[in-house]
């Protein structure tokens, strides 16, 4: 490699094979209980929990270490109400005319429709933006690279961190989402990529049976 500043990589624990197997199994057992939740309570969640989860998301690998993401956290009722109104307007258009037959058919087992009350009930909505321009330092406008891939990985870590803290989440992607730039006061060079509703599941929350069916290992992996 070309010369560059380095430091020792010493923080990774040196587990035995048996320990690695046990830890990987324990993690799988924990994460396989994660489910998308559409029914939340409005119970308050400590802000520190959300902050720590976002910090965890910020450790994700990314293009040139530009960290091309921004997490806009919405908690005020008026902002959540405005977001729900704008999102449901796009959702009604989707379900009435914009969505293809195949897409609507794929959604049918999940029971989704244009009504999104969770956008007001969940205590936090995290709007995730990808930054086309940015860099390491405030005010920079350098070209960012692999934005979609980088933000996707960060979102996965964010959801995992929130699940580990005992919180339910729901990913929501109304299309188009440009209304989120104005609502969240974000610049035009940032692309809204996802809304993540976060909170405690309602006591009577349910999930679609269809959503619990996961492909087995031999369908999602191959060894060459």
mmCIF file of C-alpha atoms in Angstrom:
data_model
loop_
_atom_site.group_PDB
_atom_site.id
_atom_site.type_symbol
_atom_site.label_atom_id
_atom_site.label_comp_id
_atom_site.label_asym_id
_atom_site.label_seq_id
_atom_site.Cartn_x
_atom_site.Cartn_y
_atom_site.Cartn_z
ATOM 1 C CA UNK A 1 0.000 0.000 0.000
ATOM 2 C CA UNK A 2 1.015 3.622 -0.434
ATOM 3 C CA UNK A 3 2.476 5.366 2.625
ATOM 4 C CA UNK A 4 -0.178 6.766 4.984
ATOM 5 C CA UNK A 5 -0.672 7.441 8.687
ATOM 6 C CA UNK A 6 -1.447 4.247 10.609
ATOM 7 C CA UNK A 7 -1.948 2.992 14.144
ATOM 8 C CA UNK A 8 -1.946 -0.530 15.622
ATOM 9 C CA UNK A 9 -5.152 -2.558 15.340
ATOM 10 C CA UNK A 10 -5.350 -3.994 18.834
ATOM 11 C CA UNK A 11 -8.976 -3.698 19.936
ATOM 12 C CA UNK A 12 -10.394 -6.933 18.486
ATOM 13 C CA UNK A 13 -10.606 -9.724 21.124
ATOM 14 C CA UNK A 14 -8.743 -12.933 20.346
ATOM 15 C CA UNK A 15 -11.452 -15.554 20.892
ATOM 16 C CA UNK A 16 -10.992 -19.284 20.548
ATOM 17 C CA UNK A 17 -12.926 -21.096 17.800
ATOM 18 C CA UNK A 18 -15.356 -22.379 20.434
ATOM 19 C CA UNK A 19 -15.909 -18.864 21.782
ATOM 20 C CA UNK A 20 -16.491 -17.491 18.278
ATOM 21 C CA UNK A 21 -19.040 -20.190 17.538
ATOM 22 C CA UNK A 22 -20.865 -19.524 20.799
ATOM 23 C CA UNK A 23 -20.857 -15.759 20.338
ATOM 24 C CA UNK A 24 -22.036 -15.982 16.729
ATOM 25 C CA UNK A 25 -24.837 -18.323 17.761
ATOM 26 C CA UNK A 26 -25.839 -16.063 20.655
ATOM 27 C CA UNK A 27 -25.936 -13.048 18.367
ATOM 28 C CA UNK A 28 -28.064 -14.881 15.816
ATOM 29 C CA UNK A 29 -30.449 -16.038 18.544
ATOM 30 C CA UNK A 30 -30.839 -12.421 19.672
ATOM 31 C CA UNK A 31 -31.144 -10.732 16.296
ATOM 32 C CA UNK A 32 -33.558 -13.273 14.813
ATOM 33 C CA UNK A 33 -36.191 -11.923 17.212
ATOM 34 C CA UNK A 34 -36.071 -8.565 15.418
ATOM 35 C CA UNK A 35 -39.349 -7.800 13.684
ATOM 36 C CA UNK A 36 -40.760 -4.790 11.892
ATOM 37 C CA UNK A 37 -43.383 -3.262 14.199
ATOM 38 C CA UNK A 38 -46.330 -1.144 13.067
ATOM 39 C CA UNK A 39 -47.905 -0.662 16.490
ATOM 40 C CA UNK A 40 -46.109 1.494 19.048
ATOM 41 C CA UNK A 41 -46.760 3.073 22.409
ATOM 42 C CA UNK A 42 -45.997 6.753 22.871
ATOM 43 C CA UNK A 43 -43.900 5.965 25.961
ATOM 44 C CA UNK A 44 -40.901 8.234 26.380
ATOM 45 C CA UNK A 45 -37.510 6.755 25.488
ATOM 46 C CA UNK A 46 -34.350 8.238 26.978
ATOM 47 C CA UNK A 47 -32.662 10.405 24.364
ATOM 48 C CA UNK A 48 -29.289 8.917 25.301
ATOM 49 C CA UNK A 49 -30.407 5.535 23.934
ATOM 50 C CA UNK A 50 -31.089 7.096 20.525
ATOM 51 C CA UNK A 51 -27.837 9.029 20.611
ATOM 52 C CA UNK A 52 -25.808 5.909 21.392
ATOM 53 C CA UNK A 53 -27.533 3.983 18.592
ATOM 54 C CA UNK A 54 -26.712 6.754 16.125
ATOM 55 C CA UNK A 55 -23.100 6.777 17.309
ATOM 56 C CA UNK A 56 -23.024 3.027 16.664
ATOM 57 C CA UNK A 57 -24.405 3.614 13.164
ATOM 58 C CA UNK A 58 -21.656 6.160 12.617
ATOM 59 C CA UNK A 59 -19.011 3.435 12.960
ATOM 60 C CA UNK A 60 -20.162 1.815 9.699
ATOM 61 C CA UNK A 61 -17.632 1.268 6.903
ATOM 62 C CA UNK A 62 -18.046 3.855 4.163
ATOM 63 C CA UNK A 63 -16.482 5.333 1.067
ATOM 64 C CA UNK A 64 -13.177 7.127 1.763
ATOM 65 C CA UNK A 65 -14.282 7.557 5.409
ATOM 66 C CA UNK A 66 -16.364 10.592 4.401
ATOM 67 C CA UNK A 67 -19.231 9.183 6.526
ATOM 68 C CA UNK A 68 -21.889 10.432 4.080
ATOM 69 C CA UNK A 69 -24.929 10.321 6.342
ATOM 70 C CA UNK A 70 -27.084 12.509 8.532
ATOM 71 C CA UNK A 71 -29.680 11.331 11.053
ATOM 72 C CA UNK A 72 -32.470 13.854 11.658
ATOM 73 C CA UNK A 73 -34.352 12.854 14.802
ATOM 74 C CA UNK A 74 -37.954 14.040 15.007
ATOM 75 C CA UNK A 75 -39.670 13.982 18.398
ATOM 76 C CA UNK A 76 -42.030 16.977 18.522
ATOM 77 C CA UNK A 77 -45.729 16.242 17.884
ATOM 78 C CA UNK A 78 -46.175 18.996 15.280
ATOM 79 C CA UNK A 79 -43.242 17.756 13.205
ATOM 80 C CA UNK A 80 -44.451 14.154 13.405
ATOM 81 C CA UNK A 81 -47.951 15.229 12.394
ATOM 82 C CA UNK A 82 -46.614 17.157 9.390
ATOM 83 C CA UNK A 83 -44.444 14.228 8.347
ATOM 84 C CA UNK A 84 -47.356 11.811 8.576
ATOM 85 C CA UNK A 85 -49.591 14.064 6.473
ATOM 86 C CA UNK A 86 -46.989 14.403 3.714
ATOM 87 C CA UNK A 87 -46.052 10.710 3.784
ATOM 88 C CA UNK A 88 -49.673 9.542 3.643
ATOM 89 C CA UNK A 89 -50.303 11.805 0.642
ATOM 90 C CA UNK A 90 -47.562 9.971 -1.246
ATOM 91 C CA UNK A 91 -48.777 6.610 0.038
ATOM 92 C CA UNK A 92 -52.345 7.220 -1.161
ATOM 93 C CA UNK A 93 -51.034 7.975 -4.633
ATOM 94 C CA UNK A 94 -48.986 4.791 -4.534
ATOM 95 C CA UNK A 95 -51.805 2.499 -3.471
ATOM 96 C CA UNK A 96 -54.368 4.133 -5.764
ATOM 97 C CA UNK A 97 -52.421 4.432 -9.003
ATOM 98 C CA UNK A 98 -48.626 4.567 -8.863
ATOM 99 C CA UNK A 99 -47.887 1.118 -7.455
ATOM 100 C CA UNK A 100 -47.544 -1.701 -9.980
ATOM 101 C CA UNK A 101 -49.775 -4.772 -9.711
ATOM 102 C CA UNK A 102 -46.743 -6.920 -8.870
ATOM 103 C CA UNK A 103 -45.637 -4.586 -6.095
ATOM 104 C CA UNK A 104 -49.090 -4.367 -4.563
ATOM 105 C CA UNK A 105 -49.438 -8.146 -4.810
ATOM 106 C CA UNK A 106 -46.112 -8.572 -2.965
ATOM 107 C CA UNK A 107 -47.319 -6.258 -0.177
ATOM 108 C CA UNK A 108 -50.700 -7.944 0.230
ATOM 109 C CA UNK A 109 -49.570 -10.585 2.807
ATOM 110 C CA UNK A 110 -48.259 -7.767 5.023
ATOM 111 C CA UNK A 111 -51.597 -5.949 5.169
ATOM 112 C CA UNK A 112 -50.109 -2.495 4.571
ATOM 113 C CA UNK A 113 -52.086 0.471 3.264
ATOM 114 C CA UNK A 114 -51.811 4.256 3.050
ATOM 115 C CA UNK A 115 -52.681 4.827 6.724
ATOM 116 C CA UNK A 116 -49.512 5.326 8.794
ATOM 117 C CA UNK A 117 -50.529 6.206 12.382
ATOM 118 C CA UNK A 118 -47.188 4.976 13.727
ATOM 119 C CA UNK A 119 -45.604 8.102 12.266
ATOM 120 C CA UNK A 120 -47.332 10.120 14.990
ATOM 121 C CA UNK A 121 -47.426 7.567 17.804
ATOM 122 C CA UNK A 122 -43.809 6.358 17.896
ATOM 123 C CA UNK A 123 -41.790 8.655 20.205
ATOM 124 C CA UNK A 124 -38.978 9.065 17.670
ATOM 125 C CA UNK A 125 -38.764 9.211 13.897
ATOM 126 C CA UNK A 126 -35.215 9.085 12.565
ATOM 127 C CA UNK A 127 -34.942 10.387 9.015
ATOM 128 C CA UNK A 128 -31.769 9.101 7.398
ATOM 129 C CA UNK A 129 -30.149 11.220 4.695
ATOM 130 C CA UNK A 130 -27.353 10.313 2.303
ATOM 131 C CA UNK A 131 -24.956 13.146 1.555
ATOM 132 C CA UNK A 132 -23.860 13.450 -2.069
ATOM 133 C CA UNK A 133 -21.396 16.166 -1.037
ATOM 134 C CA UNK A 134 -19.506 16.528 2.202
ATOM 135 C CA UNK A 135 -16.295 15.225 3.674
ATOM 136 C CA UNK A 136 -14.717 14.735 7.057
ATOM 137 C CA UNK A 137 -14.908 18.350 8.232
ATOM 138 C CA UNK A 138 -17.866 20.717 8.722
ATOM 139 C CA UNK A 139 -18.549 22.890 5.688
ATOM 140 C CA UNK A 140 -16.664 20.727 3.200
ATOM 141 C CA UNK A 141 -18.336 20.034 -0.140
ATOM 142 C CA UNK A 142 -16.173 17.233 -1.487
ATOM 143 C CA UNK A 143 -17.605 14.467 -3.635
ATOM 144 C CA UNK A 144 -18.780 11.534 -1.519
ATOM 145 C CA UNK A 145 -18.462 7.961 -2.759
ATOM 146 C CA UNK A 146 -20.579 4.810 -2.393
ATOM 147 C CA UNK A 147 -23.252 6.846 -0.618
ATOM 148 C CA UNK A 148 -26.095 4.330 -0.976
ATOM 149 C CA UNK A 149 -23.936 1.426 0.126
ATOM 150 C CA UNK A 150 -22.451 3.339 3.057
ATOM 151 C CA UNK A 151 -25.797 4.605 4.329
ATOM 152 C CA UNK A 152 -27.345 1.160 3.897
ATOM 153 C CA UNK A 153 -24.705 -0.395 6.152
ATOM 154 C CA UNK A 154 -25.134 2.400 8.716
ATOM 155 C CA UNK A 155 -28.904 1.842 8.734
ATOM 156 C CA UNK A 156 -28.361 -1.838 9.450
ATOM 157 C CA UNK A 157 -26.169 -1.021 12.426
ATOM 158 C CA UNK A 158 -28.684 1.552 13.659
ATOM 159 C CA UNK A 159 -31.556 -0.941 13.580
ATOM 160 C CA UNK A 160 -29.407 -3.588 15.262
ATOM 161 C CA UNK A 161 -28.322 -1.205 18.029
ATOM 162 C CA UNK A 162 -31.918 -0.161 18.700
ATOM 163 C CA UNK A 163 -33.080 -3.778 18.773
ATOM 164 C CA UNK A 164 -30.293 -4.613 21.221
ATOM 165 C CA UNK A 165 -31.610 -1.813 23.451
ATOM 166 C CA UNK A 166 -35.041 -3.460 23.476
ATOM 167 C CA UNK A 167 -36.738 -1.078 21.050
ATOM 168 C CA UNK A 168 -38.946 -1.842 18.069
ATOM 169 C CA UNK A 169 -38.396 -0.230 14.685
ATOM 170 C CA UNK A 170 -40.134 0.199 11.374
ATOM 171 C CA UNK A 171 -38.509 1.247 8.105
ATOM 172 C CA UNK A 172 -40.711 3.508 5.999
ATOM 173 C CA UNK A 173 -39.894 4.774 2.511
ATOM 174 C CA UNK A 174 -42.621 6.930 0.951
ATOM 175 C CA UNK A 175 -41.842 7.767 -2.654
ATOM 176 C CA UNK A 176 -40.894 10.477 -3.478
ATOM 177 C CA UNK A 177 -39.339 11.702 -0.235
ATOM 178 C CA UNK A 178 -38.079 15.171 -1.159
ATOM 179 C CA UNK A 179 -40.599 16.728 1.254
ATOM 180 C CA UNK A 180 -38.324 15.492 4.034
ATOM 181 C CA UNK A 181 -35.553 17.927 3.109
ATOM 182 C CA UNK A 182 -37.780 20.900 3.881
ATOM 183 C CA UNK A 183 -39.392 19.315 6.923
ATOM 184 C CA UNK A 184 -36.020 18.360 8.432
ATOM 185 C CA UNK A 185 -34.280 21.555 7.269
ATOM 186 C CA UNK A 186 -31.662 19.650 5.304
ATOM 187 C CA UNK A 187 -29.832 20.949 2.181
ATOM 188 C CA UNK A 188 -30.711 19.902 -1.362
ATOM 189 C CA UNK A 189 -27.505 17.882 -1.829
ATOM 190 C CA UNK A 190 -28.717 15.435 0.830
ATOM 191 C CA UNK A 191 -30.992 12.626 -0.286
ATOM 192 C CA UNK A 192 -33.644 11.328 2.150
ATOM 193 C CA UNK A 193 -33.364 7.559 2.101
ATOM 194 C CA UNK A 194 -35.502 6.219 4.932
ATOM 195 C CA UNK A 195 -37.720 7.047 7.876
ATOM 196 C CA UNK A 196 -37.130 4.833 10.897
ATOM 197 C CA UNK A 197 -39.897 4.790 13.503
ATOM 198 C CA UNK A 198 -38.556 3.858 16.955
ATOM 199 C CA UNK A 199 -40.263 3.021 20.228
ATOM 200 C CA UNK A 200 -41.743 0.363 22.462
ATOM 201 C CA UNK A 201 -44.180 -2.060 20.843
ATOM 202 C CA UNK A 202 -47.809 -1.656 21.884
ATOM 203 C CA UNK A 203 -49.025 -4.345 24.335
ATOM 204 C CA UNK A 204 -51.391 -5.678 21.653
ATOM 205 C CA UNK A 205 -48.923 -5.338 18.775
ATOM 206 C CA UNK A 206 -49.039 -8.032 16.112
ATOM 207 C CA UNK A 207 -46.843 -8.944 13.164
ATOM 208 C CA UNK A 208 -47.795 -10.611 9.877
ATOM 209 C CA UNK A 209 -47.103 -14.352 9.878
ATOM 210 C CA UNK A 210 -45.677 -13.862 6.385
ATOM 211 C CA UNK A 211 -42.924 -11.641 7.827
ATOM 212 C CA UNK A 212 -41.627 -14.388 10.120
ATOM 213 C CA UNK A 213 -40.688 -16.667 7.227
ATOM 214 C CA UNK A 214 -36.965 -16.355 6.550
ATOM 215 C CA UNK A 215 -35.013 -18.110 3.825
ATOM 216 C CA UNK A 216 -32.749 -20.939 5.041
ATOM 217 C CA UNK A 217 -28.967 -20.737 4.831
ATOM 218 C CA UNK A 218 -28.699 -22.763 1.620
ATOM 219 C CA UNK A 219 -30.873 -20.209 -0.156
ATOM 220 C CA UNK A 220 -28.993 -17.107 0.947
ATOM 221 C CA UNK A 221 -25.367 -18.282 0.930
ATOM 222 C CA UNK A 222 -22.937 -20.354 -1.120
ATOM 223 C CA UNK A 223 -19.367 -21.499 -0.545
ATOM 224 C CA UNK A 224 -17.019 -21.469 -3.546
#
